[in-house]
């Protein structure tokens, strides 16, 4: 009998995933299908659910366990499930938010035992709208009217043979907040993003923008300001109010704004590192897994590695809420069979479906008035692609199944020559249409990365920052940020053969084992999913060409 589990999330970055006998087979977030950024909704992600089922040739009735989580209050998930899925509610199970994050990272790591830290803006709210009270019993007698408790940050300890982790430290915060120190790491950083990089046109703010801005902060100015959080041996208190520095005009002065961003980044790094120290002290584990949107902050992850608290560190590719469905489905596999065997290696992030030649040709036909395509043998495609890079063409790179999570990792990427400094401004202004100070990341051949970067840690998910060695900063200026750092991705023949081959071909032509990599999307657009999406974005955003499997598609 197969053990088939389907996990799904409702709310921010909703999506779905499926495991069969503990093996993660497919995962997708709704935004990739609907083309609506984050696709925030209190509705079931039916597009994602059907995508995953179709990919594996399954029906609703084939699923043995359905596991869900929501970040939305008043989302009637059981009612929607009954109406839209129509199978027995006995198969439907709820998993709290932080546990979903924890399950995702631990079972994706392949570790037999590990401490797990979860830090985000906020986890599940403790109320009657979800079955969370089946998991926790909390004293709410001293809460104010209309006030609730919510998961702030958590530390768990997973051990092989025990499918339910031990919660060794868990911080519940009051929500809405009513004191200066009832916040979470992610919420506080989000306050900074809203304060400093708010996009009035799209009514949005991005933690990634704040991280890029913080690189321009003057350390001398940042160090003048007292720490905003309180860190003790067994606790952490984080502000829930924005930083207000009356002496600076950060709204009109870029440098002042960057210095304030530096304060938020300092608190983010020190608070996350403090949780890592607490996790080590409490669990004594040699391994650490992390999850939650706070750990998309690559500078934080670098600090944790350099601290050498743990022999093994795992940073989950979909650390944010795009990974919630994966955590749910791993839990579902253990619920169906406590002795289920999971992979003992790091998770592959390439969990989308693979599109056929017919899909590609149909997309070209539908756009034949503006594009034309050549199908090539594999070796020719690699050589043509690497030559375009050598000639400073910015191209879309579309191969195999899409990556899970917010980072493009060589299957849905825009790639370019990293040796040309002008290419940064060109891509930011003409293609991505975003702020000039936003950096681009390098994808590097793992066997060569030690001679280029100070940190030689294997980083296949682009989740760690390091300094570029001085002798290489002028060789790869397009992926060396203002402060001399890069957020690199390690590429090997095992983790992405096709991407490795094109980088290696460029290396042989240029002497540089690196390409510039950014996500294949335009402004306020999700990363592309289908060949049709790729061609539309290529044309709309002025890419020279897009390589889709063995097809090279050009603009007319």
XYZ file of C-alpha atoms in Angstrom:
556
model
C 0.000 0.000 0.000
C 1.318 3.407 -0.960
C 1.630 6.101 1.668
C 0.414 9.178 -0.280
C 0.185 12.471 1.542
C -0.809 15.898 0.190
C 0.020 19.065 2.100
C -1.385 22.498 1.360
C -1.252 25.974 2.820
C -3.834 28.738 2.809
C -3.006 32.432 3.083
C 0.307 34.042 2.158
C 2.234 32.152 -0.571
C -0.267 29.296 -0.527
C 0.630 26.113 -2.343
C 0.692 22.308 -2.305
C 3.053 19.304 -2.264
C 2.846 15.498 -2.407
C 4.950 12.705 -0.905
C 4.709 9.017 -1.803
C 6.192 6.688 0.814
C 8.040 9.641 2.355
C 9.638 10.794 -0.913
C 8.845 14.357 -1.950
C 7.617 14.129 -5.545
C 6.194 17.534 -6.487
C 5.628 20.980 -4.959
C 4.366 24.309 -6.289
C 3.119 27.665 -5.008
C -0.089 29.092 -6.391
C 1.506 32.300 -7.645
C 3.472 30.386 -10.287
C 0.208 29.174 -11.809
C -2.136 32.145 -11.319
C 0.637 34.732 -12.032
C -0.504 36.745 -8.994
C 2.430 37.732 -6.787
C 2.265 35.782 -3.455
C -1.388 34.937 -4.346
C -2.533 35.781 -0.843
C -5.993 34.333 -0.207
C -8.119 32.534 2.384
C -9.206 30.061 -0.299
C -7.844 26.557 -0.844
C -5.003 26.561 -3.408
C -6.944 24.431 -5.871
C -4.642 25.327 -8.759
C -1.642 23.992 -6.824
C -3.494 20.931 -5.582
C -4.628 19.982 -9.079
C -1.154 20.722 -10.513
C 0.447 18.260 -8.081
C -2.179 15.567 -8.633
C -1.976 15.867 -12.417
C 1.821 15.689 -12.325
C 1.616 12.251 -10.679
C -1.569 10.985 -12.349
C -3.491 10.920 -9.062
C -7.050 11.769 -8.043
C -8.472 13.238 -4.833
C -9.456 9.738 -3.706
C -5.881 8.451 -4.066
C -4.642 10.676 -1.230
C -4.382 8.906 2.127
C -3.827 12.047 4.249
C -4.444 15.746 3.600
C -2.466 18.077 5.894
C -3.107 21.809 6.045
C -2.017 25.041 7.634
C -3.303 28.578 7.294
C -2.053 32.053 8.162
C -5.571 33.456 7.697
C -8.054 34.017 10.474
C -11.584 32.859 9.720
C -10.507 30.668 6.781
C -13.035 27.820 6.850
C -10.680 25.192 5.484
C -12.753 22.120 6.505
C -15.857 23.670 4.947
C -14.037 24.465 1.715
C -12.433 21.023 1.704
C -15.798 19.320 2.076
C -17.285 21.348 -0.778
C -14.353 21.400 -3.220
C -12.506 18.120 -2.572
C -15.405 15.998 -1.401
C -13.539 13.229 0.416
C -13.934 12.220 4.051
C -12.954 14.872 6.596
C -11.326 12.038 8.561
C -8.419 12.351 6.095
C -7.975 16.080 6.802
C -5.491 17.101 9.532
C -4.232 20.470 10.792
C -0.568 21.255 11.543
C 0.501 24.456 13.375
C 2.589 26.929 11.405
C 5.931 26.654 13.212
C 5.728 22.870 13.275
C 5.130 22.915 9.508
C 8.300 24.994 9.090
C 10.211 22.627 11.391
C 9.078 19.455 9.605
C 9.982 20.985 6.224
C 13.577 21.776 7.144
C 14.369 18.659 9.184
C 13.116 16.065 6.712
C 14.574 18.006 3.761
C 18.018 17.969 5.402
C 18.504 14.212 5.608
C 19.923 14.616 9.133
C 19.239 11.838 11.631
C 19.110 14.275 14.548
C 19.018 18.054 14.652
C 18.068 21.222 16.450
C 15.584 23.303 14.455
C 15.030 27.056 14.754
C 11.881 28.659 13.355
C 11.766 32.453 13.074
C 9.370 34.443 10.927
C 6.950 37.358 11.194
C 4.367 35.321 13.071
C 3.150 31.749 13.220
C -0.239 30.308 14.091
C -2.632 32.363 16.190
C -4.077 30.660 19.264
C -7.843 30.940 18.853
C -10.928 28.929 17.903
C -10.647 29.432 14.143
C -8.312 26.452 13.613
C -7.782 23.180 15.555
C -4.624 24.581 17.172
C -6.016 23.906 20.662
C -5.674 20.208 19.893
C -1.916 20.880 19.947
C -1.459 23.443 22.741
C -3.129 24.467 25.981
C -2.239 28.051 26.900
C -3.282 30.401 29.672
C -5.016 33.390 28.082
C -6.543 34.833 31.243
C -4.382 37.972 31.294
C -4.948 38.927 27.644
C -6.729 42.148 26.849
C -10.021 42.161 24.994
C -9.558 41.239 21.296
C -5.971 40.187 22.030
C -4.614 36.730 21.142
C -1.400 34.760 21.432
C 0.676 33.947 18.356
C 3.846 31.931 17.710
C 6.845 34.287 17.854
C 9.863 31.998 17.505
C 10.527 28.351 18.327
C 13.360 25.890 18.878
C 12.701 22.176 18.394
C 14.785 19.016 18.721
C 14.217 16.192 16.241
C 15.617 12.701 16.783
C 15.549 9.727 14.434
C 12.810 7.282 15.380
C 10.733 9.996 17.058
C 8.428 11.579 14.515
C 7.178 14.280 16.860
C 9.838 16.841 17.811
C 10.435 18.185 21.270
C 9.694 21.902 21.627
C 12.631 22.962 23.803
C 11.907 26.716 23.592
C 8.797 28.438 22.328
C 7.962 32.125 22.526
C 4.312 33.115 22.303
C 3.695 36.813 21.768
C 0.584 38.900 22.322
C -1.178 39.980 19.154
C -2.049 42.745 18.456
C 1.093 43.915 20.218
C 0.699 46.229 23.185
C 4.246 46.540 24.566
C 7.493 47.598 22.872
C 8.981 44.097 23.295
C 6.288 41.660 22.116
C 7.577 41.312 18.563
C 9.286 38.625 16.533
C 12.470 38.684 14.466
C 10.607 38.667 11.175
C 7.963 41.154 12.256
C 10.582 43.673 13.370
C 12.530 43.322 10.121
C 9.264 43.713 8.232
C 8.643 46.974 10.072
C 11.965 48.196 8.727
C 11.059 47.160 5.189
C 7.722 48.950 5.414
C 9.378 52.021 6.905
C 12.266 52.312 4.452
C 11.481 50.565 1.158
C 7.707 50.822 0.858
C 6.504 50.683 -2.754
C 3.596 53.119 -2.927
C 2.652 52.068 -6.462
C 2.157 48.417 -5.581
C 1.484 48.869 -1.829
C 4.200 46.357 -0.969
C 7.537 46.104 0.780
C 10.290 43.540 0.512
C 12.739 42.213 3.070
C 15.149 41.561 0.192
C 15.191 45.262 -0.666
C 15.997 46.118 2.954
C 18.878 43.615 3.021
C 20.347 45.158 -0.148
C 19.946 48.683 1.243
C 21.591 47.727 4.550
C 24.819 46.917 2.694
C 25.335 50.665 2.224
C 25.115 51.400 5.963
C 28.086 53.012 7.679
C 29.207 50.739 10.506
C 30.493 53.728 12.460
C 26.978 55.214 12.489
C 25.246 51.918 13.211
C 27.557 51.233 16.170
C 26.621 54.570 17.764
C 23.062 53.358 18.354
C 22.200 51.106 21.305
C 20.913 47.611 20.608
C 17.144 47.439 20.251
C 16.565 43.845 21.427
C 17.194 42.186 24.784
C 19.153 38.947 24.684
C 19.694 36.800 27.794
C 20.965 33.242 28.254
C 17.486 31.721 28.039
C 15.316 34.329 26.346
C 15.010 36.878 23.564
C 12.863 40.006 23.473
C 12.406 41.782 20.145
C 10.785 45.202 19.581
C 7.438 45.501 17.837
C 7.783 49.216 17.077
C 9.866 50.766 14.265
C 13.235 52.413 14.839
C 12.890 56.171 15.069
C 16.082 58.210 14.885
C 15.057 61.849 15.114
C 18.481 63.140 14.165
C 18.388 61.754 10.606
C 16.176 62.503 7.634
C 15.954 59.018 6.192
C 13.011 59.858 3.932
C 15.052 62.110 1.654
C 18.660 61.169 2.438
C 19.758 57.824 0.924
C 22.747 57.426 3.256
C 20.621 58.096 6.319
C 18.077 55.565 5.078
C 20.834 52.999 4.544
C 22.159 53.570 8.070
C 18.715 52.882 9.536
C 18.494 49.759 7.379
C 21.827 48.754 8.878
C 20.291 48.930 12.355
C 17.513 46.550 11.370
C 20.051 44.223 9.752
C 22.240 44.266 12.863
C 19.278 43.265 15.062
C 18.249 40.578 12.583
C 21.714 39.029 12.599
C 22.344 39.206 16.346
C 18.880 37.909 17.256
C 19.083 34.969 14.859
C 22.585 34.108 16.049
C 21.345 34.299 19.637
C 18.650 31.713 18.884
C 21.344 29.494 17.342
C 23.385 29.752 20.545
C 20.303 28.929 22.619
C 19.566 25.934 20.369
C 23.094 24.630 20.853
C 22.990 25.147 24.601
C 19.600 23.491 25.072
C 19.922 20.538 22.673
C 23.674 19.912 22.479
C 23.092 18.841 18.884
C 25.842 18.789 16.251
C 23.335 19.687 13.518
C 21.118 22.717 12.919
C 18.185 23.207 10.565
C 16.448 26.548 10.207
C 13.137 27.636 8.707
C 10.910 30.673 8.483
C 11.293 33.751 6.328
C 13.912 35.264 8.636
C 16.446 32.739 7.344
C 16.195 33.989 3.780
C 18.543 36.639 5.174
C 21.844 35.363 3.804
C 24.086 37.513 6.016
C 22.476 35.888 9.040
C 23.181 32.413 7.700
C 26.831 33.296 7.058
C 27.224 34.361 10.695
C 25.754 31.084 11.928
C 28.214 29.108 9.799
C 31.208 31.197 10.886
C 30.283 30.848 14.554
C 30.968 27.097 14.187
C 28.382 26.152 16.774
C 27.280 23.151 14.716
C 29.153 20.697 12.524
C 26.242 20.576 10.071
C 24.000 23.461 9.005
C 20.986 23.219 6.716
C 19.210 26.233 5.248
C 15.919 25.257 3.602
C 15.459 26.604 0.031
C 11.788 27.521 0.607
C 12.494 28.869 4.111
C 9.518 31.230 3.913
C 5.845 30.272 3.647
C 6.417 28.713 0.229
C 7.766 25.764 2.244
C 4.747 25.303 4.520
C 3.029 22.771 2.242
C 6.245 20.720 2.187
C 6.331 20.634 5.991
C 2.692 19.583 6.057
C 3.279 16.744 3.630
C 6.328 15.428 5.525
C 4.233 15.383 8.692
C 1.490 13.562 6.790
C 3.926 10.837 5.744
C 4.925 10.244 9.385
C 1.291 10.247 10.487
C 0.410 7.550 7.969
C 3.485 5.469 8.813
C 5.669 6.325 11.838
C 8.438 4.120 10.404
C 8.442 5.713 6.959
C 11.910 6.200 5.453
C 12.901 9.642 4.208
C 15.826 10.610 1.995
C 19.192 10.859 3.762
C 20.437 13.596 1.414
C 19.606 17.263 0.986
C 16.356 17.950 -0.816
C 16.452 18.798 -4.510
C 14.624 22.116 -5.000
C 13.546 21.242 -8.560
C 10.058 19.985 -7.758
C 7.940 21.390 -10.591
C 6.791 19.463 -13.638
C 8.958 19.155 -16.759
C 7.470 20.572 -19.950
C 7.587 18.702 -23.265
C 8.731 19.726 -26.728
C 5.061 19.964 -27.679
C 4.471 22.483 -24.856
C 7.398 24.595 -26.081
C 6.380 24.458 -29.732
C 2.809 25.413 -28.872
C 4.027 28.427 -26.890
C 6.168 29.505 -29.855
C 3.244 29.113 -32.277
C 1.029 31.232 -30.015
C 3.657 34.001 -30.164
C 4.918 33.497 -33.708
C 4.278 37.128 -34.614
C 6.987 38.264 -32.170
C 9.369 35.285 -31.679
C 11.042 32.469 -33.603
C 12.819 29.367 -32.300
C 15.588 26.910 -33.202
C 15.707 23.393 -31.784
C 19.287 22.207 -31.303
C 21.079 19.131 -30.097
C 22.236 19.371 -26.482
C 25.900 20.202 -27.118
C 25.035 22.917 -29.635
C 22.494 24.458 -27.266
C 25.144 24.657 -24.517
C 27.696 26.221 -26.854
C 25.241 28.750 -28.323
C 24.046 29.738 -24.829
C 27.547 30.193 -23.408
C 28.562 32.238 -26.476
C 25.592 34.554 -25.972
C 26.781 35.096 -22.397
C 30.326 35.744 -23.577
C 28.923 38.370 -25.979
C 27.164 40.134 -23.065
C 23.636 39.041 -23.982
C 21.161 38.757 -21.115
C 19.114 35.601 -21.595
C 16.347 33.644 -19.931
C 17.310 30.128 -18.845
C 14.435 27.632 -18.534
C 15.205 23.967 -17.848
C 13.391 21.010 -16.299
C 11.079 21.473 -13.327
C 10.762 24.810 -11.551
C 12.469 25.461 -8.224
C 10.485 25.521 -5.011
C 10.965 28.662 -2.932
C 11.634 32.313 -3.771
C 15.129 31.882 -5.266
C 15.876 30.986 -8.884
C 18.485 28.229 -8.899
C 19.241 27.654 -12.557
C 15.962 26.232 -13.839
C 13.979 29.504 -14.009
C 16.785 32.078 -14.126
C 17.914 35.143 -16.023
C 21.657 34.751 -16.574
C 24.410 37.056 -17.836
C 28.147 37.718 -17.984
C 29.362 38.654 -14.455
C 32.499 40.423 -15.700
C 30.725 43.562 -16.953
C 29.876 46.107 -14.272
C 27.452 47.997 -16.530
C 25.250 44.926 -16.751
C 23.992 45.514 -13.179
C 22.439 48.870 -14.047
C 21.159 47.515 -17.342
C 19.337 44.542 -15.788
C 18.006 46.550 -12.845
C 16.648 49.408 -14.969
C 15.778 47.826 -18.319
C 14.841 44.234 -17.464
C 13.927 43.810 -13.796
C 12.774 47.436 -13.435
C 13.769 47.695 -9.786
C 15.935 49.817 -7.470
C 19.478 50.581 -8.617
C 21.066 49.344 -5.380
C 19.700 45.782 -5.629
C 22.530 43.236 -6.117
C 22.741 40.156 -8.305
C 23.993 36.743 -7.263
C 26.662 34.478 -8.756
C 26.151 30.847 -9.672
C 29.599 29.280 -9.406
C 31.136 25.903 -10.189
C 31.545 24.368 -6.748
C 34.963 22.957 -7.573
C 36.224 26.505 -8.305
C 34.423 28.573 -5.639
C 37.204 28.328 -3.040
C 39.553 30.450 -5.135
C 36.907 33.183 -5.575
C 35.086 33.446 -2.245
C 36.355 33.600 1.335
C 33.729 31.111 2.499
C 33.982 27.744 0.736
C 30.853 26.172 2.228
C 28.652 24.168 -0.146
C 25.622 26.419 -0.771
C 23.360 25.030 -3.536
C 20.326 27.107 -2.531
C 21.837 30.611 -2.714
C 21.212 31.233 0.992
C 24.670 32.251 2.245
C 26.633 35.468 1.782
C 30.426 35.750 1.774
C 33.197 38.144 0.813
C 34.578 38.006 -2.699
C 38.363 37.738 -2.568
C 40.010 41.027 -3.547
C 41.727 39.614 -6.616
C 38.336 38.535 -7.980
C 36.216 41.598 -7.204
C 37.253 43.370 -10.415
C 36.846 40.157 -12.415
C 33.212 39.632 -11.437
C 31.950 43.167 -10.587
C 28.371 42.429 -11.684
C 27.951 39.951 -8.813
C 30.129 41.714 -6.235
C 27.962 43.956 -4.087
C 28.877 47.430 -2.829
C 30.330 45.961 0.381
C 32.419 43.328 -1.436
C 30.051 40.438 -0.741
C 28.146 37.930 -2.862
C 25.222 35.598 -2.227
C 26.548 32.607 -4.111
C 25.066 29.362 -5.408
C 27.274 26.252 -5.602
C 26.631 24.271 -8.803
C 27.748 20.670 -9.386
C 27.024 18.028 -12.036
C 24.948 16.213 -9.417
C 22.741 19.080 -8.225
C 22.049 20.594 -11.690
C 23.809 18.963 -14.658
C 22.495 21.261 -17.409
C 23.214 24.447 -15.476
C 26.679 23.125 -14.627
C 27.365 22.449 -18.287
C 26.480 25.958 -19.477
C 28.539 27.597 -16.706
C 31.454 25.277 -17.471
C 31.237 26.101 -21.180
C 31.296 29.825 -20.323
C 34.290 29.143 -18.042
C 36.229 27.551 -20.898
C 35.540 30.578 -23.106
C 36.095 33.341 -20.524
C 38.255 31.945 -17.710
C 35.450 32.805 -15.268
C 33.609 29.862 -13.627
C 30.661 32.097 -12.684
C 27.485 33.462 -14.271
C 25.206 36.201 -12.984
C 21.894 34.676 -11.883
C 18.653 36.425 -11.032
C 15.074 35.175 -10.975
C 13.244 34.844 -14.296
C 10.497 37.407 -13.794
C 9.705 41.063 -14.278
C 8.617 43.673 -11.748
C 5.765 42.507 -9.503
C 5.583 39.231 -11.406
C 6.139 35.737 -9.971
C 8.943 33.580 -11.359
C 7.866 32.021 -14.654
C 6.475 28.493 -14.618
C 5.539 27.516 -18.198
C 7.204 27.991 -21.597
C 4.434 30.454 -22.451
C 5.246 32.471 -19.295
C 8.924 32.491 -20.268
C 8.297 33.762 -23.790
C 5.912 36.454 -22.548
C 8.428 37.699 -19.973
C 11.293 37.526 -22.469
C 9.433 39.790 -24.877
C 7.965 42.129 -22.264
C 11.271 42.603 -20.426
C 13.627 42.859 -23.399
C 15.679 39.711 -22.932
C 17.865 38.856 -25.910
C 16.630 35.254 -25.985
C 15.324 32.468 -23.799
C 16.692 28.922 -23.789
C 13.891 26.426 -23.065
C 15.212 22.885 -22.840
C 16.963 22.452 -26.224
C 15.122 25.326 -27.922
C 16.622 28.796 -28.285
C 13.802 31.302 -28.697
C 14.619 34.760 -30.064
C 12.635 37.969 -30.344
C 11.882 38.956 -33.943
